[in-house]
């Protein structure tokens, strides 16, 4: 085991034993990395001096804060530098008593959605488990506050990195102490994978980036939709609800003149009738690489009302940190070349 971050108590205990240390040091190590935010073994003052200095150069798997930008509403966007020099984005979003972290699951993203800054920048690689968990520890450390909620809505497509995402979720829950119900995995949908996710009995919330009320509009926005008909995606989501007993959130980005008229809302409501779900409307965050517009408030309200009139549970996502490059992947894009 290279990186200790993301490892469970049994894994850490096993590791200290391999280092010829007594098993209880595993518990100490667990506490120091997850509760006290230790960045290196040399900081762990309860460890014997000799061992600490022998292990001082051992990287436990924390990333480095390369840049951070705070917006007036308190949202902080981070660029984190990974051990191979790659950069990923993470966002800390405080509200009332909550602290939400928007985590990345990949460096870049291969899905190439037309409205998404990350998608425009191409794909580098999957994130390792420790690189996902580190994002939460970093936000916790900078805010000096416990993280209460996680959303996998940063860079990347989580269902293309299932193994590392699921083991990061385990660690966030068991090691850091974040309730599974407060963890949301957002996906654009990869054929067969939503259904498969149901088998993991995750107890996390599934959010599906629908963004369109019909196949033609969806294909225009999301290239991968060509291989995944809307009906097939919705069927898989229905099955997910049936198997898990948990409702699905449908994310729907509102793009003026593209998918935001009343007829789209009615079409969407027709698809979702009787479906145990919730629609989360996301007013578009402008990015320089695309030519879309955010609809005005009147238009947003009209869309909301058309859904409400048809008994669809709907909410509008509040835009946070707009002046700090709010859209996913935007801050990193503005540092292109780093
Ligand atoms: N790949 C996953 C998770 C990452 S994106 C997914 O597609 O769900 C998280 C959410 O942010 C998605 O719903 C995505 O469509 C949305 N998003 C991306 N770019 C955006 C933009 N410019 N404005 C508003 N929402 C955006």
Tab-separated table of C-alpha atoms and ligand atoms in Angstrom:
chain	number	residue	atom	x	y	z
A	1	UNK	CA	0.000	0.000	0.000
A	2	UNK	CA	1.478	3.331	-1.080
A	3	UNK	CA	-0.974	5.984	-0.032
A	4	UNK	CA	-2.413	5.736	3.453
A	5	UNK	CA	-5.197	8.248	2.849
A	6	UNK	CA	-8.405	6.398	2.023
A	7	UNK	CA	-7.281	3.250	3.846
A	8	UNK	CA	-9.568	1.659	6.421
A	9	UNK	CA	-8.618	0.906	10.023
A	10	UNK	CA	-7.880	-2.779	9.244
A	11	UNK	CA	-5.735	-1.759	6.252
A	12	UNK	CA	-3.788	0.745	8.345
A	13	UNK	CA	-3.356	-1.794	11.140
A	14	UNK	CA	-2.010	-4.287	8.674
A	15	UNK	CA	0.371	-1.668	7.305
A	16	UNK	CA	1.834	-0.714	10.710
A	17	UNK	CA	2.385	-4.388	11.447
A	18	UNK	CA	4.288	-4.747	8.199
A	19	UNK	CA	6.442	-1.902	9.507
A	20	UNK	CA	7.162	-3.994	12.627
A	21	UNK	CA	5.043	-1.738	14.830
A	22	UNK	CA	2.401	-2.851	17.328
A	23	UNK	CA	-1.158	-3.080	16.028
A	24	UNK	CA	-2.509	-0.234	18.201
A	25	UNK	CA	-0.441	2.189	16.150
A	26	UNK	CA	-2.962	1.529	13.359
A	27	UNK	CA	-5.664	3.170	15.475
A	28	UNK	CA	-3.377	6.110	16.226
A	29	UNK	CA	-2.496	6.501	12.569
A	30	UNK	CA	-6.187	6.392	11.640
A	31	UNK	CA	-6.994	9.118	14.115
A	32	UNK	CA	-4.110	11.324	13.055
A	33	UNK	CA	-4.778	11.183	9.356
A	34	UNK	CA	-8.567	11.455	9.460
A	35	UNK	CA	-9.305	13.489	12.585
A	36	UNK	CA	-6.182	15.583	12.939
A	37	UNK	CA	-5.387	15.946	9.245
A	38	UNK	CA	-1.733	14.859	9.458
A	39	UNK	CA	0.101	15.440	6.192
A	40	UNK	CA	3.152	13.341	7.009
A	41	UNK	CA	4.157	10.631	9.434
A	42	UNK	CA	6.759	12.910	10.991
A	43	UNK	CA	3.920	15.005	12.482
A	44	UNK	CA	2.477	12.131	14.452
A	45	UNK	CA	3.939	12.889	17.846
A	46	UNK	CA	2.608	9.750	19.529
A	47	UNK	CA	4.862	7.641	17.292
A	48	UNK	CA	8.391	6.704	18.431
A	49	UNK	CA	10.980	9.259	17.430
A	50	UNK	CA	13.163	6.871	15.533
A	51	UNK	CA	10.326	5.495	13.452
A	52	UNK	CA	9.059	8.987	12.699
A	53	UNK	CA	12.380	10.088	11.370
A	54	UNK	CA	12.840	6.860	9.377
A	55	UNK	CA	9.449	7.417	7.773
A	56	UNK	CA	9.633	11.200	7.408
A	57	UNK	CA	9.781	11.073	3.603
A	58	UNK	CA	6.970	8.578	3.235
A	59	UNK	CA	4.169	10.323	1.330
A	60	UNK	CA	0.892	9.450	2.985
A	61	UNK	CA	-1.015	10.639	-0.059
A	62	UNK	CA	-2.075	14.216	0.584
A	63	UNK	CA	-2.196	16.571	-2.380
A	64	UNK	CA	-0.849	20.098	-2.297
A	65	UNK	CA	-2.987	23.222	-2.473
A	66	UNK	CA	-1.793	24.877	-5.655
A	67	UNK	CA	-4.268	27.749	-5.664
A	68	UNK	CA	-7.399	28.817	-3.814
A	69	UNK	CA	-10.036	31.431	-4.595
A	70	UNK	CA	-12.740	32.585	-2.224
A	71	UNK	CA	-15.981	34.193	-3.368
A	72	UNK	CA	-18.024	36.662	-1.333
A	73	UNK	CA	-20.555	34.005	-0.341
A	74	UNK	CA	-17.778	32.021	1.354
A	75	UNK	CA	-17.389	29.348	-1.339
A	76	UNK	CA	-13.750	28.373	-1.785
A	77	UNK	CA	-12.443	26.804	-4.982
A	78	UNK	CA	-9.206	24.892	-4.783
A	79	UNK	CA	-6.789	23.692	-7.388
A	80	UNK	CA	-4.947	20.724	-5.943
A	81	UNK	CA	-1.668	19.438	-7.295
A	82	UNK	CA	-1.350	15.659	-7.371
A	83	UNK	CA	1.897	13.755	-6.972
A	84	UNK	CA	2.412	13.539	-10.754
A	85	UNK	CA	1.852	17.288	-11.188
A	86	UNK	CA	-1.720	16.998	-12.528
A	87	UNK	CA	-4.209	19.564	-11.236
A	88	UNK	CA	-7.805	18.944	-10.094
A	89	UNK	CA	-10.544	21.182	-8.799
A	90	UNK	CA	-12.368	20.897	-5.480
A	91	UNK	CA	-14.911	23.283	-4.010
A	92	UNK	CA	-15.905	23.914	-0.399
A	93	UNK	CA	-19.418	25.324	-0.091
A	94	UNK	CA	-20.526	26.515	3.362
A	95	UNK	CA	-24.209	27.094	4.146
A	96	UNK	CA	-25.861	27.494	7.552
A	97	UNK	CA	-24.499	24.613	9.553
A	98	UNK	CA	-23.466	22.584	6.536
A	99	UNK	CA	-20.202	22.304	4.698
A	100	UNK	CA	-20.449	20.626	1.307
A	101	UNK	CA	-17.504	19.487	-0.767
A	102	UNK	CA	-17.815	19.191	-4.513
A	103	UNK	CA	-15.251	16.517	-5.359
A	104	UNK	CA	-13.618	15.492	-8.614
A	105	UNK	CA	-13.347	11.852	-9.657
A	106	UNK	CA	-11.076	12.219	-12.698
A	107	UNK	CA	-8.430	14.583	-14.049
A	108	UNK	CA	-10.430	16.075	-16.897
A	109	UNK	CA	-13.376	14.167	-18.349
A	110	UNK	CA	-13.902	12.138	-21.517
A	111	UNK	CA	-17.644	12.825	-21.824
A	112	UNK	CA	-17.164	16.169	-23.630
A	113	UNK	CA	-20.546	17.702	-22.732
A	114	UNK	CA	-20.932	20.849	-24.780
A	115	UNK	CA	-21.722	23.250	-21.902
A	116	UNK	CA	-19.023	21.980	-19.535
A	117	UNK	CA	-15.583	23.539	-19.118
A	118	UNK	CA	-14.083	20.259	-17.904
A	119	UNK	CA	-15.499	18.430	-20.918
A	120	UNK	CA	-13.889	20.975	-23.227
A	121	UNK	CA	-10.480	20.347	-21.720
A	122	UNK	CA	-10.155	16.626	-22.500
A	123	UNK	CA	-9.334	13.681	-20.278
A	124	UNK	CA	-6.090	12.789	-18.487
A	125	UNK	CA	-6.687	9.964	-16.020
A	126	UNK	CA	-8.799	8.541	-13.231
A	127	UNK	CA	-8.202	9.755	-9.693
A	128	UNK	CA	-6.923	7.257	-7.157
A	129	UNK	CA	-8.862	6.619	-3.978
A	130	UNK	CA	-6.525	8.743	-1.858
A	131	UNK	CA	-6.738	11.634	-4.310
A	132	UNK	CA	-10.521	11.697	-3.928
A	133	UNK	CA	-10.519	11.405	-0.122
A	134	UNK	CA	-7.768	14.024	0.176
A	135	UNK	CA	-10.115	16.636	-1.298
A	136	UNK	CA	-12.436	16.241	1.683
A	137	UNK	CA	-9.588	16.420	4.197
A	138	UNK	CA	-8.272	19.569	2.525
A	139	UNK	CA	-11.612	21.373	2.707
A	140	UNK	CA	-12.044	20.269	6.322
A	141	UNK	CA	-8.580	21.581	7.160
A	142	UNK	CA	-8.983	24.963	5.462
A	143	UNK	CA	-12.492	25.609	6.843
A	144	UNK	CA	-11.612	24.185	10.267
A	145	UNK	CA	-15.025	22.606	10.213
A	146	UNK	CA	-16.347	19.116	9.704
A	147	UNK	CA	-17.593	18.342	6.236
A	148	UNK	CA	-21.267	17.322	6.303
A	149	UNK	CA	-22.092	16.694	2.632
A	150	UNK	CA	-20.285	15.431	-0.446
A	151	UNK	CA	-21.327	15.840	-4.060
A	152	UNK	CA	-19.413	14.109	-6.863
A	153	UNK	CA	-20.021	17.080	-9.129
A	154	UNK	CA	-16.494	18.267	-9.728
A	155	UNK	CA	-14.353	17.174	-12.649
A	156	UNK	CA	-14.923	13.791	-14.231
A	157	UNK	CA	-17.516	11.083	-14.647
A	158	UNK	CA	-17.706	8.993	-11.444
A	159	UNK	CA	-19.192	5.942	-13.161
A	160	UNK	CA	-16.074	5.654	-15.320
A	161	UNK	CA	-14.018	5.297	-12.139
A	162	UNK	CA	-16.388	3.162	-10.096
A	163	UNK	CA	-13.917	1.176	-8.040
A	164	UNK	CA	-12.006	4.183	-6.704
A	165	UNK	CA	-15.170	6.236	-6.237
A	166	UNK	CA	-16.839	3.494	-4.205
A	167	UNK	CA	-13.808	2.922	-2.015
A	168	UNK	CA	-13.501	6.690	-1.507
A	169	UNK	CA	-17.180	6.748	-0.465
A	170	UNK	CA	-16.461	3.991	2.041
A	171	UNK	CA	-13.619	6.021	3.495
A	172	UNK	CA	-15.616	9.262	3.600
A	173	UNK	CA	-18.295	7.401	5.513
A	174	UNK	CA	-16.374	5.082	7.842
A	175	UNK	CA	-13.097	6.961	8.294
A	176	UNK	CA	-14.155	10.613	8.105
A	177	UNK	CA	-17.676	10.052	9.458
A	178	UNK	CA	-19.878	11.536	6.740
A	179	UNK	CA	-23.312	9.892	6.546
A	180	UNK	CA	-23.882	7.940	3.323
A	181	UNK	CA	-27.168	9.715	2.818
A	182	UNK	CA	-25.270	12.974	2.653
A	183	UNK	CA	-23.130	11.757	-0.234
A	184	UNK	CA	-24.388	12.319	-3.793
A	185	UNK	CA	-22.941	10.693	-6.886
A	186	UNK	CA	-23.738	12.610	-10.041
A	187	UNK	CA	-23.510	10.851	-13.405
A	188	UNK	CA	-24.318	11.580	-17.008
A	189	UNK	CA	-25.195	7.875	-17.296
A	190	UNK	CA	-23.021	5.059	-18.666
A	191	UNK	CA	-25.032	2.121	-20.086
A	192	UNK	CA	-25.493	-0.639	-17.509
A	193	UNK	CA	-23.647	1.097	-14.687
A	194	UNK	CA	-26.552	2.705	-12.855
A	195	UNK	CA	-28.229	-0.680	-12.638
A	196	UNK	CA	-24.969	-2.179	-11.378
A	197	UNK	CA	-24.585	0.543	-8.773
A	198	UNK	CA	-27.832	-0.647	-7.195
A	199	UNK	CA	-26.096	-3.926	-6.277
A	200	UNK	CA	-23.663	-2.066	-4.025
A	201	UNK	CA	-26.411	-0.969	-1.616
A	202	UNK	CA	-24.638	2.326	-1.395
A	203	UNK	CA	-27.269	4.310	0.475
A	204	UNK	CA	-25.849	7.374	-1.226
A	205	UNK	CA	-27.985	9.639	-3.404
A	206	UNK	CA	-27.852	9.137	-7.141
A	207	UNK	CA	-28.131	12.237	-9.318
A	208	UNK	CA	-28.466	11.804	-13.063
A	209	UNK	CA	-27.564	14.603	-15.456
A	210	UNK	CA	-30.551	14.479	-17.773
A	211	UNK	CA	-30.435	18.023	-19.185
A	212	UNK	CA	-32.977	17.354	-21.907
A	213	UNK	CA	-36.551	16.186	-22.279
A	214	UNK	CA	-35.968	14.313	-25.523
A	215	UNK	CA	-33.254	12.345	-27.269
A	216	UNK	CA	-32.508	14.920	-29.980
A	217	UNK	CA	-31.732	17.756	-27.559
A	218	UNK	CA	-29.805	15.427	-25.259
A	219	UNK	CA	-27.576	14.227	-28.090
A	220	UNK	CA	-26.829	17.799	-29.017
A	221	UNK	CA	-25.579	18.560	-25.508
A	222	UNK	CA	-24.069	15.213	-24.495
A	223	UNK	CA	-22.169	13.313	-27.220
A	224	UNK	CA	-22.294	9.984	-25.332
A	225	UNK	CA	-26.118	10.106	-25.410
A	226	UNK	CA	-25.915	8.821	-29.003
A	227	UNK	CA	-25.038	5.412	-27.581
A	228	UNK	CA	-27.587	5.635	-24.782
A	229	UNK	CA	-31.207	6.374	-25.714
A	230	UNK	CA	-33.096	8.487	-23.201
A	231	UNK	CA	-35.666	5.719	-22.706
A	232	UNK	CA	-32.944	3.203	-21.856
A	233	UNK	CA	-31.403	5.622	-19.352
A	234	UNK	CA	-34.779	6.284	-17.718
A	235	UNK	CA	-35.547	2.556	-17.583
A	236	UNK	CA	-32.278	1.950	-15.793
A	237	UNK	CA	-33.068	4.721	-13.333
A	238	UNK	CA	-36.512	3.216	-12.697
A	239	UNK	CA	-34.900	-0.092	-11.975
A	240	UNK	CA	-32.446	1.604	-9.631
A	241	UNK	CA	-35.350	3.096	-7.672
A	242	UNK	CA	-37.088	-0.262	-7.537
A	243	UNK	CA	-33.984	-2.080	-6.312
A	244	UNK	CA	-32.770	0.484	-3.798
A	245	UNK	CA	-36.010	2.082	-2.661
A	246	UNK	CA	-34.292	5.453	-3.013
A	247	UNK	CA	-35.440	8.232	-5.246
A	248	UNK	CA	-33.243	9.569	-8.018
A	249	UNK	CA	-32.429	13.225	-8.562
A	250	UNK	CA	-32.519	14.416	-12.164
A	251	UNK	CA	-30.267	17.353	-12.875
A	252	UNK	CA	-31.426	19.609	-15.670
A	253	UNK	CA	-29.237	22.484	-16.768
A	254	UNK	CA	-31.320	25.365	-18.134
A	255	UNK	CA	-29.948	26.780	-21.391
A	256	UNK	CA	-31.858	29.679	-22.926
A	257	UNK	CA	-33.572	28.776	-26.171
A	258	UNK	CA	-32.218	25.218	-26.106
A	259	UNK	CA	-34.118	23.220	-23.483
A	260	UNK	CA	-35.952	25.801	-21.367
A	261	UNK	CA	-39.366	26.316	-22.950
A	262	UNK	CA	-42.701	25.263	-21.487
A	263	UNK	CA	-43.063	22.405	-23.940
A	264	UNK	CA	-39.767	20.955	-22.732
A	265	UNK	CA	-41.024	21.096	-19.163
A	266	UNK	CA	-44.244	19.325	-20.168
A	267	UNK	CA	-42.300	16.673	-22.080
A	268	UNK	CA	-40.039	16.167	-19.057
A	269	UNK	CA	-43.047	15.841	-16.753
A	270	UNK	CA	-44.517	13.192	-19.071
A	271	UNK	CA	-41.342	11.112	-18.755
A	272	UNK	CA	-41.260	11.411	-14.994
A	273	UNK	CA	-44.923	10.848	-14.162
A	274	UNK	CA	-45.175	8.360	-11.294
A	275	UNK	CA	-41.404	8.169	-11.045
A	276	UNK	CA	-39.999	8.426	-7.530
A	277	UNK	CA	-37.686	11.299	-8.372
A	278	UNK	CA	-36.817	14.912	-7.914
A	279	UNK	CA	-35.782	17.443	-10.559
A	280	UNK	CA	-32.962	19.819	-9.761
A	281	UNK	CA	-32.830	22.677	-12.251
A	282	UNK	CA	-29.387	24.228	-12.718
A	283	UNK	CA	-29.336	27.659	-14.330
A	284	UNK	CA	-26.376	27.528	-16.740
A	285	UNK	CA	-23.072	28.955	-15.486
A	286	UNK	CA	-21.531	30.690	-18.470
A	287	UNK	CA	-18.180	29.352	-19.664
A	288	UNK	CA	-15.981	31.042	-22.254
A	289	UNK	CA	-15.653	27.891	-24.384
A	290	UNK	CA	-19.388	27.715	-25.178
A	291	UNK	CA	-22.003	30.015	-26.554
A	292	UNK	CA	-25.020	29.258	-24.348
A	293	UNK	CA	-27.012	31.734	-22.260
A	294	UNK	CA	-28.655	31.439	-18.880
A	295	UNK	CA	-32.439	31.955	-19.141
A	296	UNK	CA	-33.926	34.945	-17.320
A	297	UNK	CA	-35.796	34.543	-14.048
A	298	UNK	CA	-39.243	34.721	-15.660
A	299	UNK	CA	-38.388	31.822	-17.931
A	300	UNK	CA	-36.952	29.770	-15.053
A	301	UNK	CA	-40.113	30.348	-13.000
A	302	UNK	CA	-42.288	29.322	-15.943
A	303	UNK	CA	-40.336	26.056	-16.254
A	304	UNK	CA	-40.631	25.385	-12.523
A	305	UNK	CA	-44.364	26.044	-12.532
A	306	UNK	CA	-44.988	23.799	-15.537
A	307	UNK	CA	-43.362	20.951	-13.607
A	308	UNK	CA	-45.106	21.772	-10.336
A	309	UNK	CA	-48.498	21.898	-12.070
A	310	UNK	CA	-47.836	18.302	-13.103
A	311	UNK	CA	-46.878	17.230	-9.577
A	312	UNK	CA	-43.175	16.873	-10.274
A	313	UNK	CA	-40.940	17.579	-7.272
A	314	UNK	CA	-38.611	20.348	-8.383
A	315	UNK	CA	-36.006	22.701	-6.974
A	316	UNK	CA	-33.687	25.276	-8.512
A	317	UNK	CA	-30.033	25.038	-7.578
A	318	UNK	CA	-28.700	28.215	-6.103
A	319	UNK	CA	-25.595	29.352	-7.928
A	320	UNK	CA	-22.698	29.580	-5.538
A	321	UNK	CA	-19.434	31.379	-6.045
A	322	UNK	CA	-20.261	32.778	-9.464
A	323	UNK	CA	-17.466	35.297	-9.429
A	324	UNK	CA	-14.940	32.599	-8.514
A	325	UNK	CA	-15.423	30.740	-11.811
A	326	UNK	CA	-18.523	28.878	-10.682
A	327	UNK	CA	-18.855	26.319	-13.451
A	328	UNK	CA	-17.247	22.935	-13.140
A	329	UNK	CA	-13.691	22.921	-14.517
A	330	UNK	CA	-13.629	26.647	-15.105
A	331	UNK	CA	-11.023	27.593	-12.567
A	332	UNK	CA	-8.667	24.936	-13.856
A	333	UNK	CA	-9.328	26.035	-17.433
A	334	UNK	CA	-8.375	29.579	-16.502
A	335	UNK	CA	-5.023	28.163	-15.385
A	336	UNK	CA	-4.581	26.235	-18.638
A	337	UNK	CA	-1.026	25.151	-19.100
A	338	UNK	CA	-0.287	24.598	-15.403
B	1	LIG	N1	-19.967	13.804	-14.878
B	1	LIG	C1	-20.928	13.953	-13.837
B	1	LIG	C2	-20.494	14.838	-12.683
B	1	LIG	C3	-19.753	16.108	-12.989
B	1	LIG	S1	-20.613	17.540	-13.528
B	1	LIG	C4	-22.234	14.422	-14.410
B	1	LIG	O1	-22.286	14.723	-15.599
B	1	LIG	O2	-23.230	14.460	-13.690
B	1	LIG	C5	-21.747	17.962	-12.242
B	1	LIG	C6	-22.954	18.719	-12.750
B	1	LIG	O3	-22.597	20.042	-13.195
B	1	LIG	C7	-23.605	18.021	-13.936
B	1	LIG	O4	-24.989	18.009	-13.795
B	1	LIG	C8	-23.162	18.927	-15.075
B	1	LIG	O5	-23.971	18.779	-16.183
B	1	LIG	C9	-23.208	20.296	-14.438
B	1	LIG	N2	-22.501	21.334	-15.205
B	1	LIG	C10	-21.400	21.223	-15.967
B	1	LIG	N3	-21.084	22.398	-16.553
B	1	LIG	C11	-22.015	23.284	-16.148
B	1	LIG	C12	-22.245	24.679	-16.440
B	1	LIG	N4	-21.451	25.377	-17.239
B	1	LIG	N5	-23.304	25.261	-15.821
B	1	LIG	C13	-24.116	24.558	-15.000
B	1	LIG	N6	-23.965	23.255	-14.708
B	1	LIG	C14	-22.921	22.614	-15.289
